[in-house]
Amino acid sequence: MAALKYAGLEDTDSEEELPPGWEERTTKDGWVYYANHLEEKTQWEHPKSGKRKRVAGGLPYGWEQETDENGQVYFVDHINKRTTYLDPRLAFTVEDDPVKPTIRQKYDGNTTAMEILQGRDLSGKVVIITGANSGIGFETAKSLALHGAYVILACRNMSRANDAVQRILMEWHKAKVEAMTLDLASLQSVKHFAEAFKSKNVPLHILICNAAVFGVPWCLTEDNLESTFQVNHLGHFYLVQLLEDVLRRSSPARVVVVSSESHRFTEIKDDSGKLDFNLLSPSKKEYWAMLAYNRSKLCNILFSNELNRRLSPHGVTSNSVHPGNMIYSAIHRSWWVYTLLFTLARPFTKSM
């Protein structure tokens, strides 16, 4: 009893009754969390029972869910002309599974981005995703936006980017999404994008370096560099450098670099074991599209590891991720042979 008194829990009889100073709230996707106004903190578990809950069913007739300027969810009763921050469905909550599965059981090859983010309220978070008009980038942008984040789709093709924005808004008309021009094949475009973003005077909590090309013919960018190397690695490297100050001011923040398992099947050293930088941006004679892609993905991982070492003491973490082997997206569009291979592998790989 002394422990309960110290914790401020002795004043209530029912296990479900909240102690003084506590408030029950819900996220956009229906998960219940608890706000402690005395200590100014929130938590998922009920302060007495330790249970996690979610609301059951949709809103009653005449009710609508809104979000205020601070990102907090509130509810409008159009029939009785009133608003409240109390979810009317809180009387019909169900308990989350008390047996917590292991990570391996919880997430597998069939898990979607929406399932990963279930129960999370990302209101107030600002996210940049490169190449977000299709494929993995689009699914990531949609999932983050539907959980309340302000998402910027950084894309080369603005027509496709604006179409992607509209597709997200069709799912939730109040999603905070915006398209901005970013061509990673132009370091000048990368610089202009960074300047345009900084002019918004907003924080940056998540930067996802997702855009990539695969299996493209040899060509040089306007910066006189091989295009696969510049688009997949160097453009992102430059972007992170330009936005590093914003990331540090926004800590805790993170950088996510989408790499590939294919980074294992290449080398950037010469026969004597020394780094050969000529391999990164090879001449046409020495170019092989698959090797160029693999090398760029190896650069992604090396860059992410070093970035994490340098910035993690300042509250900015960096991780490289492998999204899955041969996921069927638009990345294979450059050559019909790659499209055929991806099509044949499609039944056996992770789907969008």
C-alpha positions as a printed NumPy array, in Angstrom:
array([[  0.   ,   0.   ,   0.   ],
       [  2.868,   2.34 ,   0.734],
       [  4.157,   1.835,  -2.776],
       [  0.721,   2.552,  -4.232],
       [  0.419,   5.689,  -2.142],
       [  3.831,   6.884,  -3.286],
       [  2.802,   6.329,  -6.91 ],
       [ -0.48 ,   8.192,  -6.378],
       [ -2.621,   5.136,  -7.122],
       [ -4.268,   4.516,  -3.766],
       [ -7.182,   6.882,  -4.352],
       [ -9.038,   4.645,  -6.789],
       [-10.793,   1.335,  -6.263],
       [-11.296,  -0.056,  -9.759],
       [ -8.356,  -1.412, -11.706],
       [ -9.625,   0.487, -14.762],
       [-10.18 ,   3.815, -12.983],
       [ -7.451,   6.346, -13.698],
       [ -5.527,   7.95 , -10.819],
       [ -5.732,  11.734, -10.278],
       [ -3.827,  13.696, -12.905],
       [ -4.12 ,  11.02 , -15.6  ],
       [ -6.093,  11.263, -18.85 ],
       [ -7.035,   8.634, -21.441],
       [ -6.492,   9.546, -25.109],
       [ -6.439,   7.839, -28.506],
       [ -4.205,   8.02 , -31.578],
       [ -5.529,   8.491, -35.109],
       [ -5.593,   4.766, -35.717],
       [ -7.429,   3.921, -32.515],
       [ -4.756,   2.963, -29.994],
       [ -5.276,   4.151, -26.417],
       [ -2.514,   5.971, -24.552],
       [ -2.364,   7.7  , -21.182],
       [ -1.231,  11.242, -20.357],
       [  0.177,  12.056, -16.924],
       [ -0.391,  15.79 , -16.483],
       [  1.5  ,  15.884, -13.182],
       [  4.742,  14.549, -14.658],
       [  4.011,  15.729, -18.237],
       [  4.599,  12.363, -19.892],
       [  2.628,   9.765, -21.849],
       [  2.654,   5.98 , -21.995],
       [  0.868,   3.125, -23.773],
       [  0.19 ,   1.004, -20.665],
       [ -2.659,   1.729, -18.239],
       [ -1.003,   3.244, -15.101],
       [ -2.677,   0.68 , -12.809],
       [ -3.369,  -2.464, -14.778],
       [ -0.438,  -2.206, -17.187],
       [ -2.722,  -3.249, -20.05 ],
       [ -2.625,  -1.892, -23.584],
       [ -5.925,  -1.149, -25.288],
       [ -7.428,  -0.011, -28.557],
       [-10.889,   1.251, -29.413],
       [-13.315,  -1.047, -31.197],
       [-15.342,  -0.092, -34.257],
       [-15.865,   3.212, -35.995],
       [-17.049,   6.541, -34.656],
       [-20.738,   6.879, -33.805],
       [-23.059,   8.448, -36.36 ],
       [-22.536,  12.199, -36.635],
       [-19.002,  12.19 , -35.177],
       [-15.81 ,  13.157, -37.   ],
       [-12.144,  12.972, -35.998],
       [-10.03 ,  16.142, -36.368],
       [ -6.498,  17.283, -35.483],
       [ -5.692,  20.624, -33.859],
       [ -2.714,  22.885, -34.621],
       [ -0.621,  21.036, -32.035],
       [ -1.248,  17.679, -33.716],
       [ -3.593,  16.445, -30.98 ],
       [ -6.657,  14.451, -32.004],
       [-10.107,  15.77 , -31.054],
       [-13.672,  14.81 , -31.974],
       [-16.583,  16.805, -33.393],
       [-20.196,  15.865, -32.624],
       [-22.063,  17.461, -35.54 ],
       [-25.486,  16.475, -34.195],
       [-25.098,  18.179, -30.805],
       [-22.695,  20.863, -32.108],
       [-19.862,  20.211, -29.649],
       [-16.208,  19.18 , -29.627],
       [-14.224,  17.07 , -27.196],
       [-10.776,  15.572, -26.855],
       [-12.361,  12.432, -25.378],
       [-12.836,   9.681, -27.96 ],
       [-16.5  ,   8.583, -27.761],
       [-15.363,   5.004, -28.462],
       [-13.358,   4.8  , -25.222],
       [-16.34 ,   3.08 , -23.614],
       [-15.818,   0.22 , -26.063],
       [-12.122,  -0.614, -25.822],
       [-10.622,  -4.049, -26.238],
       [ -7.461,  -5.302, -24.615],
       [ -4.369,  -5.796, -26.739],
       [ -2.928,  -9.311, -26.716],
       [ -1.197,  -9.542, -23.328],
       [  1.251, -12.136, -24.668],
       [  3.874, -10.128, -26.487],
       [  5.218, -12.025, -29.492],
       [  8.874, -12.025, -30.385],
       [ 10.146,  -9.777, -33.165],
       [ 10.445, -12.795, -35.464],
       [  6.821, -13.735, -34.799],
       [  5.495, -10.208, -35.044],
       [  7.142,  -9.087, -38.296],
       [  7.821, -11.25 , -41.328],
       [  7.865, -11.108, -45.11 ],
       [  4.13 , -10.374, -45.227],
       [  4.21 ,  -7.456, -42.794],
       [  3.135,  -4.1  , -44.232],
       [  4.385,  -0.633, -43.356],
       [  0.978,   0.22 , -41.908],
       [  1.252,  -2.756, -39.54 ],
       [  4.725,  -1.698, -38.423],
       [  3.454,   1.774, -37.533],
       [  0.216,   0.633, -35.897],
       [ -0.477,   2.586, -32.734],
       [  2.117,   5.287, -33.391],
       [  1.186,   8.957, -33.499],
       [  3.715,  10.821, -35.687],
       [  2.009,  14.218, -35.438],
       [  4.595,  16.981, -35.499],
       [  7.271,  14.842, -37.165],
       [  8.776,  16.107, -40.43 ],
       [  9.984,  13.527, -42.958],
       [ 11.8  ,  13.77 , -46.307],
       [ 11.72 ,  10.729, -48.612],
       [ 13.618,  10.719, -51.892],
       [ 12.068,   8.908, -54.844],
       [  8.72 ,   8.719, -53.06 ],
       [  6.408,   8.823, -56.072],
       [  6.401,   5.026, -56.536],
       [  7.479,   1.689, -55.104],
       [  8.957,   1.404, -51.637],
       [  9.264,   5.177, -51.334],
       [  5.572,   5.747, -51.974],
       [  4.44 ,   3.045, -49.533],
       [  6.73 ,   4.558, -46.895],
       [  5.467,   8.088, -47.545],
       [  1.823,   6.997, -47.434],
       [  2.23 ,   5.057, -44.2  ],
       [  4.038,   7.866, -42.402],
       [  1.552,  10.49 , -43.635],
       [ -1.452,   8.414, -42.553],
       [  0.049,   8.294, -39.069],
       [  0.237,  12.087, -38.819],
       [  3.722,  12.974, -40.082],
       [  4.36 ,  15.91 , -42.411],
       [  5.932,  14.126, -45.389],
       [  7.864,  15.727, -48.248],
       [  8.141,  13.662, -51.414],
       [ 11.491,  14.644, -52.944],
       [ 11.267,  13.562, -56.596],
       [ 12.717,  14.287, -60.008],
       [  9.42 ,  13.972, -61.898],
       [  7.003,  16.478, -60.374],
       [  4.021,  15.234, -62.372],
       [  4.361,  11.757, -60.857],
       [  5.139,  13.229, -57.453],
       [  1.968,  15.329, -57.47 ],
       [ -0.036,  12.267, -58.536],
       [  1.431,  10.406, -55.553],
       [  0.423,  13.25 , -53.236],
       [ -3.153,  13.074, -54.518],
       [ -3.263,   9.298, -54.003],
       [ -2.315,   9.792, -50.356],
       [ -4.848,  12.589, -49.9  ],
       [ -7.554,  10.33 , -51.337],
       [ -6.949,   7.964, -48.413],
       [ -6.951,  10.746, -45.828],
       [ -7.821,  14.258, -46.964],
       [ -6.078,  15.847, -43.982],
       [ -2.728,  14.155, -44.564],
       [  0.204,  16.596, -44.576],
       [  2.06 ,  15.773, -47.785],
       [  3.967,  17.894, -50.266],
       [  6.055,  17.301, -53.389],
       [  9.362,  19.096, -53.972],
       [ 11.798,  18.87 , -56.89 ],
       [ 14.979,  16.885, -56.325],
       [ 17.127,  15.464, -59.13 ],
       [ 19.949,  13.468, -57.585],
       [ 21.715,  13.377, -60.958],
       [ 22.382,  17.105, -60.491],
       [ 24.347,  18.34 , -57.494],
       [ 22.984,  21.808, -58.252],
       [ 19.438,  20.442, -57.913],
       [ 20.373,  18.825, -54.594],
       [ 21.659,  22.177, -53.366],
       [ 18.513,  24.005, -54.512],
       [ 16.319,  21.425, -52.781],
       [ 18.201,  21.798, -49.496],
       [ 17.92 ,  25.586, -49.685],
       [ 14.19 ,  25.406, -50.463],
       [ 13.591,  23.044, -47.548],
       [ 15.575,  25.207, -45.124],
       [ 13.535,  28.238, -46.17 ],
       [ 10.465,  26.54 , -44.676],
       [ 12.025,  26.89 , -41.2  ],
       [ 10.756,  23.506, -40.032],
       [ 12.646,  20.723, -38.26 ],
       [ 13.699,  17.486, -39.927],
       [ 13.187,  14.365, -37.855],
       [ 13.543,  11.653, -40.512],
       [ 15.473,  11.698, -43.794],
       [ 14.958,   8.566, -45.9  ],
       [ 17.425,   8.168, -48.77 ],
       [ 15.375,   5.838, -50.95 ],
       [ 15.714,   6.92 , -54.587],
       [ 17.801,   4.705, -56.857],
       [ 18.352,   3.603, -60.446],
       [ 19.068,   0.029, -61.47 ],
       [ 20.36 ,  -1.579, -64.642],
       [ 20.628,   1.682, -66.591],
       [ 22.979,   2.124, -69.583],
       [ 26.241,   3.97 , -68.982],
       [ 25.933,   7.74 , -69.065],
       [ 27.456,  10.747, -67.362],
       [ 25.53 ,  13.276, -65.309],
       [ 25.887,  17.018, -65.739],
       [ 28.528,  16.77 , -62.997],
       [ 30.554,  14.402, -65.239],
       [ 30.027,  11.377, -62.986],
       [ 28.598,   7.946, -63.814],
       [ 24.846,   8.185, -63.214],
       [ 24.269,   5.075, -61.055],
       [ 26.984,   6.116, -58.618],
       [ 25.733,   9.699, -58.389],
       [ 21.998,   8.981, -58.114],
       [ 22.252,   6.05 , -55.713],
       [ 25.029,   7.328, -53.485],
       [ 26.757,  10.639, -54.111],
       [ 23.564,  12.7  , -54.467],
       [ 22.286,  11.36 , -51.149],
       [ 25.695,  11.864, -49.548],
       [ 25.604,  15.536, -50.578],
       [ 21.979,  15.94 , -49.464],
       [ 22.755,  14.663, -45.964],
       [ 25.737,  16.993, -45.685],
       [ 23.578,  19.988, -46.637],
       [ 20.84 ,  19.066, -44.142],
       [ 23.075,  17.888, -41.298],
       [ 22.648,  21.118, -39.318],
       [ 18.844,  20.819, -39.471],
       [ 18.972,  17.173, -38.399],
       [ 21.173,  18.019, -35.429],
       [ 18.876,  20.855, -34.334],
       [ 15.898,  18.483, -34.629],
       [ 17.351,  15.667, -32.515],
       [ 16.319,  13.036, -31.81 ],
       [ 16.426,  12.527, -35.576],
       [ 17.429,   9.767, -37.937],
       [ 18.71 ,   9.044, -41.421],
       [ 17.616,   5.851, -43.168],
       [ 19.563,   4.732, -46.244],
       [ 17.87 ,   2.104, -48.416],
       [ 20.624,  -0.234, -49.547],
       [ 20.505,  -3.816, -50.836],
       [ 21.745,  -7.308, -50.066],
       [ 23.531,  -7.1  , -53.433],
       [ 26.201,  -4.932, -51.796],
       [ 27.899,  -8.241, -50.904],
       [ 28.578,  -9.09 , -54.534],
       [ 31.128,  -6.467, -55.437],
       [ 34.424,  -4.904, -54.439],
       [ 35.91 ,  -1.411, -54.469],
       [ 39.517,  -2.456, -54.031],
       [ 42.186,  -3.139, -56.637],
       [ 44.258,  -6.315, -56.918],
       [ 46.641,  -5.076, -54.223],
       [ 43.816,  -4.549, -51.723],
       [ 43.788,  -0.752, -51.885],
       [ 40.668,   1.338, -52.479],
       [ 40.264,   2.044, -56.182],
       [ 38.109,   5.147, -56.521],
       [ 38.057,   4.771, -60.309],
       [ 35.701,   1.815, -59.782],
       [ 33.057,   4.112, -58.28 ],
       [ 32.558,   6.165, -61.432],
       [ 33.916,   3.908, -64.194],
       [ 34.419,   4.684, -67.855],
       [ 32.031,   3.279, -70.445],
       [ 34.529,   0.558, -71.335],
       [ 34.712,  -0.687, -67.728],
       [ 31.024,  -0.264, -66.921],
       [ 28.65 ,  -3.119, -66.042],
       [ 25.238,  -2.002, -64.83 ],
       [ 24.807,  -4.694, -62.169],
       [ 28.245,  -4.129, -60.664],
       [ 27.7  ,  -0.362, -60.673],
       [ 24.47 ,  -0.849, -58.714],
       [ 26.123,  -3.217, -56.244],
       [ 28.993,  -0.804, -55.634],
       [ 26.604,   2.069, -55.027],
       [ 24.747,  -0.03 , -52.446],
       [ 28.03 ,  -0.884, -50.719],
       [ 28.797,   2.842, -50.592],
       [ 25.368,   3.397, -49.   ],
       [ 26.21 ,   1.065, -46.136],
       [ 29.715,   2.401, -45.563],
       [ 28.352,   5.948, -45.573],
       [ 25.511,   5.135, -43.178],
       [ 27.835,   3.408, -40.721],
       [ 30.256,   6.331, -40.653],
       [ 27.421,   8.861, -40.449],
       [ 26.032,   7.085, -37.411],
       [ 29.454,   7.074, -35.768],
       [ 29.802,  10.831, -36.238],
       [ 26.267,  12.026, -35.538],
       [ 24.849,   9.612, -32.959],
       [ 26.554,  11.541, -30.114],
       [ 24.485,  14.529, -31.28 ],
       [ 21.154,  12.693, -31.246],
       [ 21.066,  11.753, -34.945],
       [ 21.168,   8.035, -35.766],
       [ 21.744,   6.488, -39.174],
       [ 20.775,   3.029, -40.382],
       [ 21.017,   1.264, -43.726],
       [ 18.275,  -1.223, -44.589],
       [ 17.777,  -4.104, -47.011],
       [ 14.152,  -3.891, -48.239],
       [ 13.953,  -7.465, -49.541],
       [ 15.221,  -9.38 , -52.554],
       [ 13.796,  -8.447, -55.959],
       [ 10.714,  -6.596, -54.725],
       [  8.548,  -5.908, -57.771],
       [  8.606,  -2.139, -58.23 ],
       [  9.507,   0.285, -61.002],
       [ 13.251,  -0.03 , -60.364],
       [ 13.676,  -2.721, -63.054],
       [ 12.097,  -0.661, -65.839],
       [ 15.368,   0.177, -67.62 ],
       [ 15.723,  -3.161, -69.453],
       [ 13.189,  -5.815, -70.44 ],
       [ 15.455,  -8.635, -69.255],
       [ 15.417,  -7.269, -65.692],
       [ 11.645,  -6.829, -65.898],
       [ 11.313, -10.464, -66.931],
       [ 13.519, -11.644, -64.053],
       [ 11.58 ,  -9.585, -61.506],
       [  8.287, -10.876, -62.931],
       [  9.404, -14.502, -62.626],
       [ 10.554, -13.913, -59.034],
       [  7.432, -11.991, -58.049],
       [  5.433, -14.926, -56.596],
       [  8.339, -15.744, -54.257],
       [  9.275, -12.265, -53.015],
       [  7.765,  -9.624, -50.758],
       [  4.918,  -7.716, -52.397],
       [  4.063,  -4.039, -52.206]])
